[in-house]
Short mmCIF file of C-alpha atoms in Angstrom, two decimals:
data_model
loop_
_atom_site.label_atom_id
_atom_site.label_comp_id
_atom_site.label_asym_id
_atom_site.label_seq_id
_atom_site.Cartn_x
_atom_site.Cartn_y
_atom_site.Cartn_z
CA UNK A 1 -32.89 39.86 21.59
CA UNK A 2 -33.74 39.37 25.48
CA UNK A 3 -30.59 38.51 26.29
CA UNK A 4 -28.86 41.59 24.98
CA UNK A 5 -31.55 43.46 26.77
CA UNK A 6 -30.79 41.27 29.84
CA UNK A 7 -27.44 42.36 29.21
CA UNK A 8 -27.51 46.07 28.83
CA UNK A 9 -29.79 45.77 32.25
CA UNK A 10 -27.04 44.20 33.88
CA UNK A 11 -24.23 46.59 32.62
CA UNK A 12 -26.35 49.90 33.21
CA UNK A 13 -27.35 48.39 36.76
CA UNK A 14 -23.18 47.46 37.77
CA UNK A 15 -22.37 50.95 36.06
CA UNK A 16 -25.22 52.71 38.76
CA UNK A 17 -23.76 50.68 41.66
CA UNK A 18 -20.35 51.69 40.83
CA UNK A 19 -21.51 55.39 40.62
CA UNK A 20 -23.22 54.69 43.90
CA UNK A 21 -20.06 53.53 45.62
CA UNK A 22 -17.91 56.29 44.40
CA UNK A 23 -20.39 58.14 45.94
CA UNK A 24 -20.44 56.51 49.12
CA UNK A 25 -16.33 57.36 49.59
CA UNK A 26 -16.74 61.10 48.47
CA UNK A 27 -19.61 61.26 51.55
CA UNK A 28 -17.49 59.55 53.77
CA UNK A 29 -14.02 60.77 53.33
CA UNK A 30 -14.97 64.29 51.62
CA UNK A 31 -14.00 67.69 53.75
CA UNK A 32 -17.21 67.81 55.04
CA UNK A 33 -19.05 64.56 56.05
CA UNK A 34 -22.47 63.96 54.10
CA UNK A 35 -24.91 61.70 55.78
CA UNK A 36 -27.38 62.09 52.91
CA UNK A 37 -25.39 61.31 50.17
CA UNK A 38 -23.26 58.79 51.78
CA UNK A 39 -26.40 56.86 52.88
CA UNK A 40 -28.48 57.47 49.89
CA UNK A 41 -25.39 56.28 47.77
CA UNK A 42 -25.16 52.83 49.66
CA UNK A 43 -28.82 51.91 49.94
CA UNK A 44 -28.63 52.59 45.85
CA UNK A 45 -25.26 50.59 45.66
CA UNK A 46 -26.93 48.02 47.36
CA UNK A 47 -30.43 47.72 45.17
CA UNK A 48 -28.85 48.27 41.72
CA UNK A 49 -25.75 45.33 42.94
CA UNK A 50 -28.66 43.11 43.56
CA UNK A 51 -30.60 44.02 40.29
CA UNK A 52 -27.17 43.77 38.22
CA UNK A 53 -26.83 40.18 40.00
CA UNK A 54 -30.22 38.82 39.08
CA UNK A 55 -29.69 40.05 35.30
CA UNK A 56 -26.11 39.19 35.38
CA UNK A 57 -27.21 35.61 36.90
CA UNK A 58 -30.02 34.93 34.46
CA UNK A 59 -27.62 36.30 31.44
CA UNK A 60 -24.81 33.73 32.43
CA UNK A 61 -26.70 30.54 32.91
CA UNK A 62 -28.96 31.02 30.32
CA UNK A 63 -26.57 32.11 27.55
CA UNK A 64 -23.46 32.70 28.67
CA UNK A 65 -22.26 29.53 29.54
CA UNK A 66 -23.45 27.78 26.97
CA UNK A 67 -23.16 30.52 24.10
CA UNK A 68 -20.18 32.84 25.01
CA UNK A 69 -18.29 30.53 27.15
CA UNK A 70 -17.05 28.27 24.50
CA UNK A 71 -16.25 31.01 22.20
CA UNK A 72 -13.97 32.61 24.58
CA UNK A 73 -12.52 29.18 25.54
CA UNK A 74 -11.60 27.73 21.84
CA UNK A 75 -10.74 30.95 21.11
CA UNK A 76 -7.31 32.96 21.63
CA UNK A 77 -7.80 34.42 25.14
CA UNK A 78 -9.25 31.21 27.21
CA UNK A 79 -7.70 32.74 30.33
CA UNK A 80 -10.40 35.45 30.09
CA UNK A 81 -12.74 32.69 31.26
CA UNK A 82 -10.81 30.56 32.98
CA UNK A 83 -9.03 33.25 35.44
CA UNK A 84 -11.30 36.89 34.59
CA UNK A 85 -14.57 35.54 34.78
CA UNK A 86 -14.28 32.80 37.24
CA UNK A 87 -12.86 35.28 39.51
CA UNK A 88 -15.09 38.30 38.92
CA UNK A 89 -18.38 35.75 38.80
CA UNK A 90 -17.19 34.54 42.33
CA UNK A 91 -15.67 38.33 43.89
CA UNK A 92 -19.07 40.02 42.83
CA UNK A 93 -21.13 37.89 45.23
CA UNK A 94 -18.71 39.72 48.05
CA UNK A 95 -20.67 43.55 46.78
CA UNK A 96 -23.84 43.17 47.89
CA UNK A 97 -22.47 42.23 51.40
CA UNK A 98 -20.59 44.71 51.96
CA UNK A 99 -22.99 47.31 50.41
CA UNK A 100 -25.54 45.90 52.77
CA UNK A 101 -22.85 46.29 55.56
CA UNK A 102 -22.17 50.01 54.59
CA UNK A 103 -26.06 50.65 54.30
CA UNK A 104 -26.73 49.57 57.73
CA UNK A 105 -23.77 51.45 59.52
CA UNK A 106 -24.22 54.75 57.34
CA UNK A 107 -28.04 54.52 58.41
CA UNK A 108 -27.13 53.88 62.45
CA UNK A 109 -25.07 56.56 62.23
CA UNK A 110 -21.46 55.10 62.00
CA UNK A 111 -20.41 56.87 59.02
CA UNK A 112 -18.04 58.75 60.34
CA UNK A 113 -15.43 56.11 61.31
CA UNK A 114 -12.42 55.70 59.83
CA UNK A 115 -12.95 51.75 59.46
CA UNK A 116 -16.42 52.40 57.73
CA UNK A 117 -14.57 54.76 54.92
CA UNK A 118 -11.77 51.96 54.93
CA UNK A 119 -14.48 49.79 53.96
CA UNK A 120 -16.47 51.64 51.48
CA UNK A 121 -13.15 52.26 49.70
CA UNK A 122 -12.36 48.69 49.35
CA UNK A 123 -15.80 48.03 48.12
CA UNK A 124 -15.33 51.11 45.49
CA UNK A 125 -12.29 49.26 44.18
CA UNK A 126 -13.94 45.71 43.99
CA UNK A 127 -16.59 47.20 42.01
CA UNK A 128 -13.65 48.68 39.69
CA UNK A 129 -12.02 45.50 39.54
CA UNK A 130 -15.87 44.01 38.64
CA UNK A 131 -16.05 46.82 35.82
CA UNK A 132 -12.97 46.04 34.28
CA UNK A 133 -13.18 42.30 34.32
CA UNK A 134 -16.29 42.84 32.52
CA UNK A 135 -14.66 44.73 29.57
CA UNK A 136 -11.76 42.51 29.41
CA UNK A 137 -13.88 38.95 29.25
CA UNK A 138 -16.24 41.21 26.35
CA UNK A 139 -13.47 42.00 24.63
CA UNK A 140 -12.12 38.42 24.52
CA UNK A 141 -15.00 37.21 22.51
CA UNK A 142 -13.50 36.64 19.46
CA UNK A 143 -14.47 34.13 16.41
CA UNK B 1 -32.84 52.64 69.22
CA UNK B 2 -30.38 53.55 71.82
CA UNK B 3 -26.66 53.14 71.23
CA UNK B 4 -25.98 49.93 72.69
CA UNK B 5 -28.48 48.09 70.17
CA UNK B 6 -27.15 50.18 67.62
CA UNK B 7 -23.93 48.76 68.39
CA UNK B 8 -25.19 44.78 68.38
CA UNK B 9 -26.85 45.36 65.36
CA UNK B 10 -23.81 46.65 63.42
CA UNK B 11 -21.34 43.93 65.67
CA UNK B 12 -24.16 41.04 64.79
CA UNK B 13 -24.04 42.12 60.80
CA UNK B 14 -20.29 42.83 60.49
CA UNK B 15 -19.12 39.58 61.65
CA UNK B 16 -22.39 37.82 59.63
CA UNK B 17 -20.52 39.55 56.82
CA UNK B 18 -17.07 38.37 57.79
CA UNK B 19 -18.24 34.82 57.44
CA UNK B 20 -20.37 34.96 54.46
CA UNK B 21 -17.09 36.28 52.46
CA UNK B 22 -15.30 33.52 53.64
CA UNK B 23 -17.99 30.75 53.18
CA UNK B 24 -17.93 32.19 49.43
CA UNK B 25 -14.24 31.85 49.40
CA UNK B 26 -14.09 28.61 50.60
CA UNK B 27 -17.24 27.34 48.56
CA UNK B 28 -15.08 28.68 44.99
CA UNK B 29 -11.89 26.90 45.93
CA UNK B 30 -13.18 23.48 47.41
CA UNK B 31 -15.64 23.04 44.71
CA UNK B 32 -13.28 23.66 42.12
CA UNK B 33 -11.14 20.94 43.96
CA UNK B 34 -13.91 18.70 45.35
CA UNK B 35 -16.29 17.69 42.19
CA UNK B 36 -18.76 15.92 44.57
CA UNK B 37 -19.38 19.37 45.91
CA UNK B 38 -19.87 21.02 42.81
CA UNK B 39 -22.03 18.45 41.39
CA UNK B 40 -24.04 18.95 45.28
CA UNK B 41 -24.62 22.74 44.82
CA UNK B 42 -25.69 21.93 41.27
CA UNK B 43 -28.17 19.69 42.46
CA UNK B 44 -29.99 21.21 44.71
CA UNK B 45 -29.40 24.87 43.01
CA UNK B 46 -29.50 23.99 39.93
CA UNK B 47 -26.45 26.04 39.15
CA UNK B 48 -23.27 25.94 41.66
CA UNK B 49 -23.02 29.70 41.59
CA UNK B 50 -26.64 30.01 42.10
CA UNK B 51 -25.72 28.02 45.09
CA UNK B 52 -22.83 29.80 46.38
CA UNK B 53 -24.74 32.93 46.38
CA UNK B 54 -27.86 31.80 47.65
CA UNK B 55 -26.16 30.53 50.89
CA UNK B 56 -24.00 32.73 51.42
CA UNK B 57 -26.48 35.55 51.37
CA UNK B 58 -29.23 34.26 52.91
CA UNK B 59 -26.38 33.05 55.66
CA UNK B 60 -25.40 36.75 55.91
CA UNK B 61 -28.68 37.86 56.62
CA UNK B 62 -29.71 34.60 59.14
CA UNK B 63 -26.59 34.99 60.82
CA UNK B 64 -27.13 38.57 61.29
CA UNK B 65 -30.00 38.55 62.98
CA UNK B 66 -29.11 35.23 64.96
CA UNK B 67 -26.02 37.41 65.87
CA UNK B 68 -28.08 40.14 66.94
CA UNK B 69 -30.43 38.82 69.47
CA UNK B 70 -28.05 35.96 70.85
CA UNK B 71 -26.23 37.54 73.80
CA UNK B 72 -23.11 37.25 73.41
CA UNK B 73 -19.63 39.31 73.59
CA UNK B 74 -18.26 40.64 70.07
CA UNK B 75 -15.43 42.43 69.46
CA UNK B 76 -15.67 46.01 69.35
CA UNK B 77 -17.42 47.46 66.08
CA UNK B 78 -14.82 49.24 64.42
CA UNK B 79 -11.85 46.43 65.02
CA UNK B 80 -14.88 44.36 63.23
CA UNK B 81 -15.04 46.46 60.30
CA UNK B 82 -11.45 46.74 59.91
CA UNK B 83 -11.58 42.65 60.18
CA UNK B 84 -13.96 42.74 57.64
CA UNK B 85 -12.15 44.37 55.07
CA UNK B 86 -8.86 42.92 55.34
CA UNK B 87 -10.81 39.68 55.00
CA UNK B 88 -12.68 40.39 51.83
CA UNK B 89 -8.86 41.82 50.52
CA UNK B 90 -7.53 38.63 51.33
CA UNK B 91 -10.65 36.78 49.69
CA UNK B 92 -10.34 38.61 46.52
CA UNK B 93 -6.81 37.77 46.19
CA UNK B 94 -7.20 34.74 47.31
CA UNK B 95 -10.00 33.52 44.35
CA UNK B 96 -7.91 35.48 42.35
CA UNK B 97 -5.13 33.59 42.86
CA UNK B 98 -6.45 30.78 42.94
CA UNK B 99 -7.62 30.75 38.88
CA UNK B 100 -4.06 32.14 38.19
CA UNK B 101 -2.64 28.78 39.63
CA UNK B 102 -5.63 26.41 38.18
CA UNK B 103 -4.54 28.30 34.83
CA UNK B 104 -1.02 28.14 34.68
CA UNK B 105 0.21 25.21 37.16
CA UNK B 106 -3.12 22.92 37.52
CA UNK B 107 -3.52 21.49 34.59
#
């Protein structure tokens, strides 16, 4: 029973980031620039990333590896481990970085530059990518 | 804060940030590669991605700070930030690419 709470904790947290960062690229490259919303949106990126990660962390070596991970191995899609999860596990610890990163420049007033939107774009889409991988290595558990 | 420590601060984290990506990078690959390196970050993490993003955090944060009271010359902010995301791009596809191969050609 934890763990499924541990798990819904994790998935609601990474579904809030991802929110968070959308939010971050409609401050930054919207009509009007938003300094609020773009700065509230990555220090809430940033805290709900690092929530997701301690959930996500304690989900997957507690139970995941050695509950889920064989399943999905012996089972018909071992690639979902072997390529999805192994790179989303490793990619994810990139998204509180660069949340952290956007936090700080938002909040000294960089927001504005084109390289900062460039980069809270690319950390929109790694959260994507994160989401996705998610639902494809769930969906592989199969007995 | 005036503008120039502004600056140093932002310089100091970006390229703190730049490294941490590729530390994580390089940890994923060579201790898929390198068992004795694995089996190290298990030790003394008790997990090897425990390890991985343990140091590469805390590194990010140490580094940034180092970064930003050490005097010295960094490139100029948004060139950084530009760096910084075609590195984490690269990263991405690079772990990505990485399992693909280990999947399909490794063993």
């Amino acid at each position: 029973m934890i763990e499924l709470l541990i798990l819904i904790g994790h998935i609601l947290f990474g579904l809030i980031g991802i929110f968070a960062s959308l939010g971050v690229v409609l401050a930054l490259v919207g009509r009007v620039y938003n300094h609020k919303l773009a700065l509230c949106s990555s220090a809430t990126a940033f805290v709900t990333y690092m929530l997701s990660w301690f959930l996500g962390g304690w989900y997957y070596i507690t139970f995941y590896g050695s509950v889920v991970k064989p399943v999905i191995k012996e089972g018909p899609y071992p690639w979902a481990h072997l390529i999805v999860m192994e790179s989303k596990e490793h990619i994810f610890l990139m998204l509180p970085i660069l949340t952290a990163v956007l936090t700080l420049a938002i909040y000294l007033g960089r927001g504005r530059g084109k390289a900062v939107a460039a980069l809270a774009i690319l950390t929109a889409i790694i959260a994507v990518f994160i989401l996705v991988t998610g639902i494809v290595i769930s969906g592989a558990v199969q007995r | 804060m005036n503008e120039n420590k502004k600056t140093k601060y932002i310089q100091a984290f970006v390229l703190s940030a730049i490294m941490a990506v590729i530390l994580i990078t390089a940890l994923t690959i060579i201790a898929e590669l390198y068992k004795p390196l694995k089996d190290l970050l298990k030790d003394v993490f008790y997990h090897h991605w425990i390890g991985k993003g343990i140091l590469s955090f805390a590194g990010f944060f140490v580094f940034g700070t180092l970064f930003s009271f050490v005097k010295i010359r960094l490139p100029e902010e948004s060139r950084l930030i530009r760096a910084l995301a075609i590195t984490t791009a690269l990263c991405a596809l690079a772990i990505i690419g990485f399992y693909f191969y280990e999947f399909f050609f490794a063993h």
